[in-house]
Short mmCIF file of C-alpha atoms in Angstrom, two decimals:
data_model
loop_
_atom_site.label_atom_id
_atom_site.label_comp_id
_atom_site.label_asym_id
_atom_site.label_seq_id
_atom_site.Cartn_x
_atom_site.Cartn_y
_atom_site.Cartn_z
CA UNK P 24 -15.70 -13.15 -7.87
CA UNK P 25 -14.57 -10.56 -5.39
CA UNK P 26 -13.07 -6.94 -5.41
CA UNK P 27 -11.38 -4.49 -3.46
CA UNK P 28 -11.28 -0.76 -4.19
CA UNK P 29 -9.62 2.27 -2.80
CA UNK P 30 -10.45 5.91 -4.70
CA UNK P 31 -9.51 5.14 -8.20
CA UNK P 32 -7.86 1.91 -7.49
CA UNK P 33 -9.30 -1.30 -7.74
CA UNK P 34 -8.80 -5.23 -8.11
CA UNK P 35 -11.13 -7.90 -9.18
CA UNK P 36 -9.99 -11.67 -8.31
CA UNK P 37 -11.31 -14.05 -10.53
CA UNK P 38 -10.72 -17.72 -11.77
CA UNK P 39 -9.99 -19.16 -15.11
CA UNK P 40 -8.79 -22.84 -16.37
CA UNK P 41 -5.43 -21.75 -15.57
CA UNK P 42 -5.74 -20.19 -12.04
CA UNK P 43 -6.37 -17.11 -10.55
CA UNK P 44 -6.41 -13.55 -12.57
CA UNK P 45 -6.11 -10.48 -10.65
CA UNK P 46 -7.63 -7.46 -12.83
CA UNK P 47 -6.07 -4.33 -11.85
CA UNK P 48 -8.33 -0.76 -12.09
CA UNK P 49 -7.29 2.68 -11.77
CA UNK P 50 -3.76 3.68 -9.99
CA UNK P 51 -1.12 1.61 -8.38
CA UNK P 52 1.05 4.07 -6.39
CA UNK P 53 2.73 4.42 -3.05
CA UNK P 54 -1.02 4.63 -1.38
CA UNK P 55 -2.42 1.68 -3.13
CA UNK P 56 0.56 -0.61 -3.91
CA UNK P 57 0.50 -2.30 -0.39
CA UNK P 58 -3.21 -3.47 -0.97
CA UNK P 59 -2.07 -4.77 -4.15
CA UNK P 60 0.86 -6.53 -2.73
CA UNK P 61 -0.88 -8.06 0.13
CA UNK P 62 -4.00 -9.55 -2.26
CA UNK P 63 -1.06 -11.21 -4.53
CA UNK P 64 0.40 -12.41 -1.16
CA UNK P 65 -2.74 -14.39 -0.58
CA UNK P 66 -2.83 -15.67 -3.80
CA UNK P 67 0.84 -16.71 -3.70
CA UNK P 68 0.17 -18.61 0.10
CA UNK P 69 -2.96 -20.39 -1.40
CA UNK P 70 -2.92 -20.73 -5.31
CA UNK P 71 -1.18 -23.99 -6.77
CA UNK P 72 -0.76 -22.51 -10.19
CA UNK P 73 0.82 -19.61 -11.85
CA UNK P 74 -1.03 -16.19 -10.91
CA UNK P 75 -2.09 -13.69 -13.78
CA UNK P 76 -1.98 -10.23 -13.52
CA UNK P 77 -4.37 -8.16 -15.79
CA UNK P 78 -3.31 -4.86 -16.51
CA UNK P 79 -6.07 -3.80 -19.10
CA UNK P 80 -7.63 -1.22 -17.34
CA UNK P 81 -4.39 0.39 -15.61
CA UNK P 82 -4.10 4.10 -15.45
CA UNK P 83 -1.14 4.66 -13.45
CA UNK P 84 1.73 2.85 -11.94
CA UNK P 85 4.68 4.05 -10.01
CA UNK P 86 7.93 2.36 -9.08
CA UNK P 87 6.25 1.13 -6.13
CA UNK P 88 3.85 -0.67 -8.28
CA UNK P 89 6.97 -2.26 -10.07
CA UNK P 90 8.62 -3.27 -6.95
CA UNK P 91 5.02 -5.21 -5.96
CA UNK P 92 5.34 -7.16 -9.12
CA UNK P 93 9.15 -8.11 -8.69
CA UNK P 94 8.56 -9.28 -4.82
CA UNK P 95 5.46 -11.51 -5.85
CA UNK P 96 7.67 -12.95 -8.79
CA UNK P 97 10.20 -13.98 -6.23
CA UNK P 98 7.97 -15.51 -3.92
CA UNK P 99 6.56 -17.54 -6.84
CA UNK P 100 9.86 -18.88 -8.17
CA UNK P 101 11.13 -21.38 -5.65
CA UNK P 102 7.83 -23.42 -6.22
CA UNK P 103 8.07 -23.16 -10.43
CA UNK P 104 5.24 -20.95 -10.61
CA UNK P 105 5.37 -17.54 -12.43
CA UNK P 106 3.38 -14.15 -12.50
CA UNK P 107 2.11 -13.71 -15.63
CA UNK P 108 1.27 -10.21 -16.80
CA UNK P 109 -1.11 -10.03 -19.50
CA UNK P 110 -2.71 -6.79 -21.25
CA UNK P 111 0.06 -4.11 -20.57
CA UNK P 112 0.20 -1.49 -22.91
CA UNK P 113 3.80 -1.33 -25.06
CA UNK P 114 5.35 1.63 -22.70
CA UNK P 115 4.40 -0.58 -19.70
CA UNK P 116 6.10 -3.66 -21.30
CA UNK P 117 9.12 -1.75 -22.31
CA UNK P 118 9.63 -0.17 -18.53
CA UNK P 119 9.48 -3.79 -17.47
CA UNK P 120 11.89 -4.52 -19.81
CA UNK P 121 14.26 -1.32 -18.59
CA UNK P 122 13.94 -2.23 -14.86
CA UNK P 123 14.73 -5.89 -15.47
CA UNK P 124 11.40 -7.03 -14.07
CA UNK P 125 10.64 -9.01 -17.34
CA UNK P 126 13.13 -11.47 -16.45
CA UNK P 127 11.20 -12.33 -13.23
CA UNK P 128 7.58 -12.57 -15.18
CA UNK P 129 5.89 -14.03 -18.04
CA UNK P 130 4.62 -10.94 -20.16
CA UNK P 131 1.90 -11.84 -22.56
CA UNK P 132 1.80 -9.67 -25.62
CA UNK P 133 -1.04 -8.77 -28.01
CA UNK P 134 0.03 -6.42 -30.94
CA UNK P 135 -2.61 -3.58 -31.40
CA UNK P 136 -4.09 -2.62 -34.74
CA UNK P 137 -2.20 -0.19 -36.55
CA UNK P 138 -4.17 3.07 -37.00
CA UNK P 139 -4.00 5.61 -40.04
CA UNK P 140 -1.37 8.30 -40.04
CA UNK P 141 -2.32 11.73 -38.80
CA UNK P 142 -1.66 14.71 -41.06
CA UNK P 143 1.71 16.26 -40.55
CA UNK P 144 0.35 19.87 -40.59
CA UNK P 145 -2.31 19.10 -38.07
CA UNK P 146 -1.90 21.09 -34.84
CA UNK P 147 -1.87 18.74 -31.57
CA UNK P 148 -5.62 18.26 -31.27
CA UNK P 149 -5.02 14.60 -32.30
CA UNK P 150 -6.66 11.98 -30.08
CA UNK P 151 -5.08 11.69 -26.51
CA UNK P 152 -2.91 8.46 -25.98
CA UNK P 153 -4.44 5.50 -23.97
CA UNK P 154 -4.81 5.94 -20.12
CA UNK P 155 -2.28 3.12 -19.53
CA UNK P 156 0.06 4.64 -22.10
CA UNK P 157 -0.21 8.19 -20.54
CA UNK P 158 0.02 6.67 -17.08
CA UNK P 159 3.42 4.54 -17.95
CA UNK P 160 5.01 7.49 -19.37
CA UNK P 161 4.44 9.11 -15.81
CA UNK P 162 6.36 6.55 -14.41
CA UNK P 163 9.24 7.52 -16.97
CA UNK P 164 8.88 11.03 -16.05
CA UNK P 165 9.34 9.79 -12.47
CA UNK P 166 12.35 8.00 -13.17
CA UNK P 167 13.81 11.30 -14.75
CA UNK P 168 12.72 13.33 -12.11
CA UNK P 169 14.21 11.60 -9.01
CA UNK P 170 17.01 13.67 -8.82
CA UNK P 171 17.12 17.20 -7.81
CA UNK P 172 16.40 20.12 -10.37
CA UNK P 173 18.93 19.87 -13.45
CA UNK P 174 21.13 23.01 -12.74
CA UNK P 175 24.14 22.38 -15.07
CA UNK P 176 24.92 21.37 -18.70
CA UNK P 177 25.75 17.92 -17.86
CA UNK P 178 23.01 17.21 -15.56
CA UNK P 179 20.62 18.52 -18.30
CA UNK P 180 22.43 16.05 -21.00
CA UNK P 181 22.18 13.33 -18.73
CA UNK P 182 18.72 13.42 -18.30
CA UNK P 183 17.86 14.13 -21.87
CA UNK P 184 20.12 11.09 -22.67
CA UNK P 185 17.68 9.23 -20.61
CA UNK P 186 14.64 10.47 -22.57
CA UNK P 187 16.54 9.38 -25.52
CA UNK P 188 17.02 5.87 -24.41
CA UNK P 189 13.80 5.63 -22.99
CA UNK P 190 12.25 6.72 -26.48
CA UNK P 191 14.10 4.36 -28.62
CA UNK P 192 12.93 1.33 -26.72
CA UNK P 193 9.09 2.51 -26.53
CA UNK P 194 8.49 4.28 -29.70
CA UNK P 195 7.67 1.30 -32.32
CA UNK P 196 9.62 1.45 -35.29
CA UNK P 197 12.40 3.56 -33.88
CA UNK P 198 15.65 2.55 -34.88
CA UNK P 199 17.32 5.66 -33.50
CA UNK P 200 16.62 8.76 -31.46
CA UNK P 201 18.41 12.09 -30.88
CA UNK P 202 17.74 15.36 -29.23
CA UNK P 203 19.12 18.46 -30.99
CA UNK P 204 19.77 21.72 -28.98
CA UNK P 205 20.39 25.36 -29.76
CA UNK P 206 23.65 25.92 -28.28
CA UNK P 207 26.15 28.65 -28.51
CA UNK P 208 24.45 30.08 -31.37
CA UNK P 209 24.12 26.70 -33.38
CA UNK P 210 22.30 23.67 -33.49
CA UNK P 211 24.16 20.45 -31.55
CA UNK P 212 23.20 16.83 -30.93
CA UNK P 213 23.44 16.70 -27.15
CA UNK P 214 22.34 13.20 -26.86
CA UNK P 215 21.79 10.44 -29.71
CA UNK P 216 21.21 6.41 -29.45
CA UNK P 217 24.03 5.90 -31.96
CA UNK P 218 26.53 6.80 -34.28
CA UNK P 219 24.41 6.66 -37.43
CA UNK P 220 21.71 8.83 -35.68
CA UNK P 221 24.29 11.46 -34.78
CA UNK P 222 25.49 11.60 -38.50
CA UNK P 223 21.85 12.07 -39.70
CA UNK P 224 21.60 15.17 -37.63
CA UNK P 225 25.24 16.39 -38.67
CA UNK P 226 23.68 16.13 -42.27
CA UNK P 227 21.09 18.45 -41.49
CA UNK P 228 23.38 21.02 -39.86
CA UNK P 229 25.83 21.04 -42.80
CA UNK P 230 23.21 21.19 -45.62
CA UNK P 231 21.15 23.80 -43.48
CA UNK P 232 17.75 21.86 -43.83
CA UNK P 233 15.89 18.79 -42.67
CA UNK P 234 12.79 18.02 -40.32
CA UNK P 235 14.92 18.47 -37.16
CA UNK P 236 15.94 21.99 -38.27
CA UNK P 237 12.40 22.75 -39.50
CA UNK P 238 10.80 21.27 -36.18
CA UNK P 239 13.17 23.54 -34.28
CA UNK P 240 12.75 26.78 -36.48
CA UNK P 241 8.86 26.57 -36.88
CA UNK P 242 8.01 24.83 -33.52
CA UNK P 243 5.68 22.28 -35.10
CA UNK P 244 6.18 18.76 -35.85
CA UNK P 245 7.20 17.14 -38.95
CA UNK P 246 6.79 13.69 -39.94
CA UNK P 247 8.60 12.23 -43.11
CA UNK P 248 6.60 9.14 -44.05
CA UNK P 249 8.62 8.21 -46.97
CA UNK P 250 12.28 9.78 -47.78
CA UNK P 251 12.03 8.34 -51.11
CA UNK P 252 8.88 10.29 -51.93
CA UNK P 253 10.15 13.33 -50.18
CA UNK P 254 10.53 16.76 -52.28
CA UNK P 255 11.82 18.95 -49.12
CA UNK P 256 15.16 19.19 -48.08
CA UNK P 257 16.80 17.94 -51.33
CA UNK P 258 20.00 18.43 -50.06
CA UNK P 259 19.57 16.32 -47.14
CA UNK P 260 17.07 13.61 -48.19
CA UNK P 261 19.55 11.87 -50.71
CA UNK P 262 22.12 11.49 -47.66
CA UNK P 263 19.81 10.20 -45.19
CA UNK P 264 18.50 7.55 -47.93
CA UNK P 265 22.24 6.51 -48.37
CA UNK P 266 22.41 6.28 -44.53
CA UNK P 267 19.46 3.66 -44.81
CA UNK P 268 16.96 6.09 -43.04
CA UNK P 269 13.26 6.04 -44.48
CA UNK P 270 11.08 7.42 -42.25
CA UNK P 271 11.87 10.75 -39.61
CA UNK P 272 9.43 12.08 -36.67
CA UNK P 273 10.74 15.35 -35.48
CA UNK P 274 9.12 16.99 -32.57
CA UNK P 275 9.91 20.65 -31.30
CA UNK P 276 11.41 21.13 -27.96
CA UNK P 277 9.74 24.27 -26.43
CA UNK P 278 11.27 26.09 -23.16
CA UNK P 279 10.11 29.63 -22.00
CA UNK P 280 7.60 29.99 -24.80
CA UNK P 281 10.06 29.64 -27.45
CA UNK P 282 11.28 26.48 -29.58
CA UNK P 283 15.26 25.73 -28.93
CA UNK P 284 15.55 22.34 -30.44
CA UNK P 285 13.98 18.99 -31.46
CA UNK P 286 13.32 15.35 -30.44
CA UNK P 287 14.35 13.05 -33.62
CA UNK P 288 13.17 9.74 -34.28
CA UNK P 289 14.89 7.63 -37.28
CA UNK P 290 13.57 4.42 -38.89
CA UNK P 291 14.79 2.13 -41.56
CA UNK P 292 11.45 1.40 -42.56
CA UNK P 293 8.74 3.43 -44.54
CA UNK P 294 5.75 4.53 -43.01
CA UNK P 295 7.04 3.52 -39.56
CA UNK P 296 5.20 6.13 -37.13
CA UNK P 297 1.37 5.39 -36.83
CA UNK P 298 -0.60 7.29 -34.72
CA UNK P 299 0.47 5.92 -31.51
CA UNK P 300 4.02 6.31 -32.10
CA UNK P 301 3.40 10.05 -33.17
CA UNK P 302 1.50 10.44 -29.65
CA UNK P 303 4.43 9.06 -27.66
CA UNK P 304 6.83 11.04 -29.38
CA UNK P 305 4.96 13.92 -28.39
CA UNK P 306 4.69 13.12 -24.82
CA UNK P 307 8.55 12.58 -24.99
CA UNK P 308 9.12 15.50 -26.25
CA UNK P 309 6.84 17.21 -23.87
CA UNK P 310 8.72 15.75 -21.04
CA UNK P 311 12.20 16.58 -22.44
CA UNK P 312 10.79 20.26 -22.88
CA UNK P 313 9.84 20.22 -19.11
CA UNK P 314 13.33 19.20 -18.11
CA UNK P 315 14.87 22.16 -20.15
CA UNK P 316 12.55 24.63 -19.12
CA UNK P 317 12.73 23.55 -14.98
CA UNK P 318 16.75 24.05 -15.93
CA UNK P 319 16.24 27.62 -17.11
CA UNK P 320 17.42 26.69 -20.97
CA UNK P 321 16.16 29.24 -22.92
CA UNK P 322 16.09 31.99 -20.57
CA UNK P 323 18.18 34.89 -21.04
CA UNK P 324 17.39 37.65 -18.24
CA UNK P 325 20.24 38.41 -16.04
CA UNK P 326 23.99 37.76 -16.05
CA UNK P 327 25.48 34.21 -15.40
CA UNK P 328 25.82 34.72 -11.83
CA UNK P 329 22.78 35.66 -11.19
CA UNK P 330 21.37 32.98 -12.98
CA UNK P 331 23.35 30.36 -10.88
CA UNK P 332 22.22 31.85 -7.78
CA UNK P 333 18.60 31.66 -8.77
CA UNK P 334 19.15 27.80 -9.57
CA UNK P 335 21.02 27.33 -6.11
CA UNK P 336 17.87 29.38 -4.50
CA UNK P 337 15.32 26.94 -6.43
CA UNK P 338 16.99 23.79 -5.32
CA UNK P 339 17.42 24.97 -1.78
CA UNK P 340 13.62 25.96 -1.90
CA UNK P 341 12.78 22.37 -3.29
CA UNK P 342 14.89 20.55 -0.51
CA UNK P 343 12.81 22.69 1.86
CA UNK P 344 9.45 21.65 0.44
CA UNK P 345 10.55 18.04 0.33
CA UNK P 346 11.46 18.31 4.20
CA UNK P 347 7.87 20.01 5.08
CA UNK P 348 6.07 16.99 3.22
CA UNK P 349 8.56 14.41 4.82
CA UNK P 350 7.51 15.61 8.43
CA UNK P 351 3.97 16.05 7.64
CA UNK P 352 3.25 12.74 6.22
CA UNK P 353 6.09 10.67 7.68
CA UNK P 354 7.46 9.67 4.17
CA UNK P 355 10.64 9.26 2.72
CA UNK P 356 12.65 11.62 0.60
CA UNK P 357 12.07 9.80 -2.49
CA UNK P 358 8.42 9.56 -1.76
CA UNK P 359 8.20 13.41 -1.16
CA UNK P 360 10.17 14.12 -4.41
CA UNK P 361 7.36 11.90 -6.29
CA UNK P 362 4.90 13.62 -4.48
CA UNK P 363 5.96 17.07 -5.40
CA UNK P 364 6.91 16.67 -8.92
CA UNK P 365 3.35 14.92 -9.59
CA UNK P 366 1.54 17.73 -7.79
CA UNK P 367 3.43 20.19 -9.93
CA UNK P 368 2.57 18.45 -12.96
CA UNK P 369 -0.92 18.17 -12.06
CA UNK P 370 -0.86 22.07 -11.43
CA UNK P 371 0.79 22.73 -14.80
CA UNK P 372 3.50 24.76 -12.85
CA UNK P 373 7.34 24.08 -12.38
CA UNK P 374 8.54 22.04 -9.47
CA UNK P 375 10.22 25.26 -7.92
CA UNK P 376 7.13 27.21 -8.18
CA UNK P 377 5.11 24.57 -6.36
CA UNK P 378 8.00 24.15 -3.86
CA UNK P 379 7.78 27.80 -2.95
CA UNK P 380 3.94 27.99 -2.64
CA UNK P 381 4.45 24.83 -0.15
CA UNK P 382 7.42 26.42 1.73
CA UNK P 383 5.48 30.03 1.98
CA UNK P 384 2.10 28.26 3.23
CA UNK P 385 4.23 26.28 5.90
CA UNK P 386 5.60 29.76 7.25
CA UNK P 387 2.09 31.23 7.57
CA UNK P 388 0.90 28.48 9.65
CA UNK P 389 -2.24 26.82 8.07
CA UNK P 390 -1.59 23.69 5.94
CA UNK P 391 -2.51 23.89 2.50
CA UNK P 392 -4.30 20.84 0.53
CA UNK P 393 -1.42 19.43 -1.77
#
């Protein structure tokens, strides 16, 4: 058994009856992906069998890691060999599917044991998602945040539609997903996965009741395990049952310290959402909330022209910060954007605020530790 390690990143290379097995630990990002790629290249050149990539101990993988997987798969293909990906978390498997990489590899799946449901009224002190799930969700956020800070309603809605699409394929048991937002004095659906989901939201708006409206109003999550047994929302529940919906999970969207909407996940099955699904829903709701907060949704200070000017100034500062990072580290604009967003999340501040710190520090002279 041989190993290679850089910081939190590590690789164990072993041999089983089927050929080489590469066990990946820690983070695969711009800094460590080249090493993983080099090790896999050696195996491709010398092994005569399929190559297995074990991701059981993966804690983070960005787009550069996905590119390594695609490149290695392409090198194996002419010799009729494949790259086998095993022990990947559900959301990593979904990311492989979304990016089309699953067409190039053989994904070995194992269904995890379902856990008991968490109480609906509990505050968010539930167990945290496993490391692989959290890390892979960061890849989702990287995909969402590749573009500049959303500054218009259309770009915000486009980002939210991406969140809805990813949640629909990532949350087990989900048959439809939507985002409801408070706009122009009323709740409106700004992103939905299908027409049935859109009608479900409208039923709540028409009756003035439902988990979506309750989550948005109370700023906490609501979980309907079985609509047939539900005594709340007596006008809405029968409509949902008629449309074939039996479980609902609604999580509040927060921006600028107030609840402004909800992420809604619908299922045709009863008891569809276990703890893992609840945690994934919370993660997607958190990231959607971040998009809304960065875009200034829910902020009412200042007239429209002043808010637009602030948005433009923020985008200019972000561009300046990206330029500084590119010059310092010799990286591309995409790499600088990824580094900027990741550092902002780690510091729990907005991208604009972190960019301003970099620009201010650069003007003063000494380089800060990013």
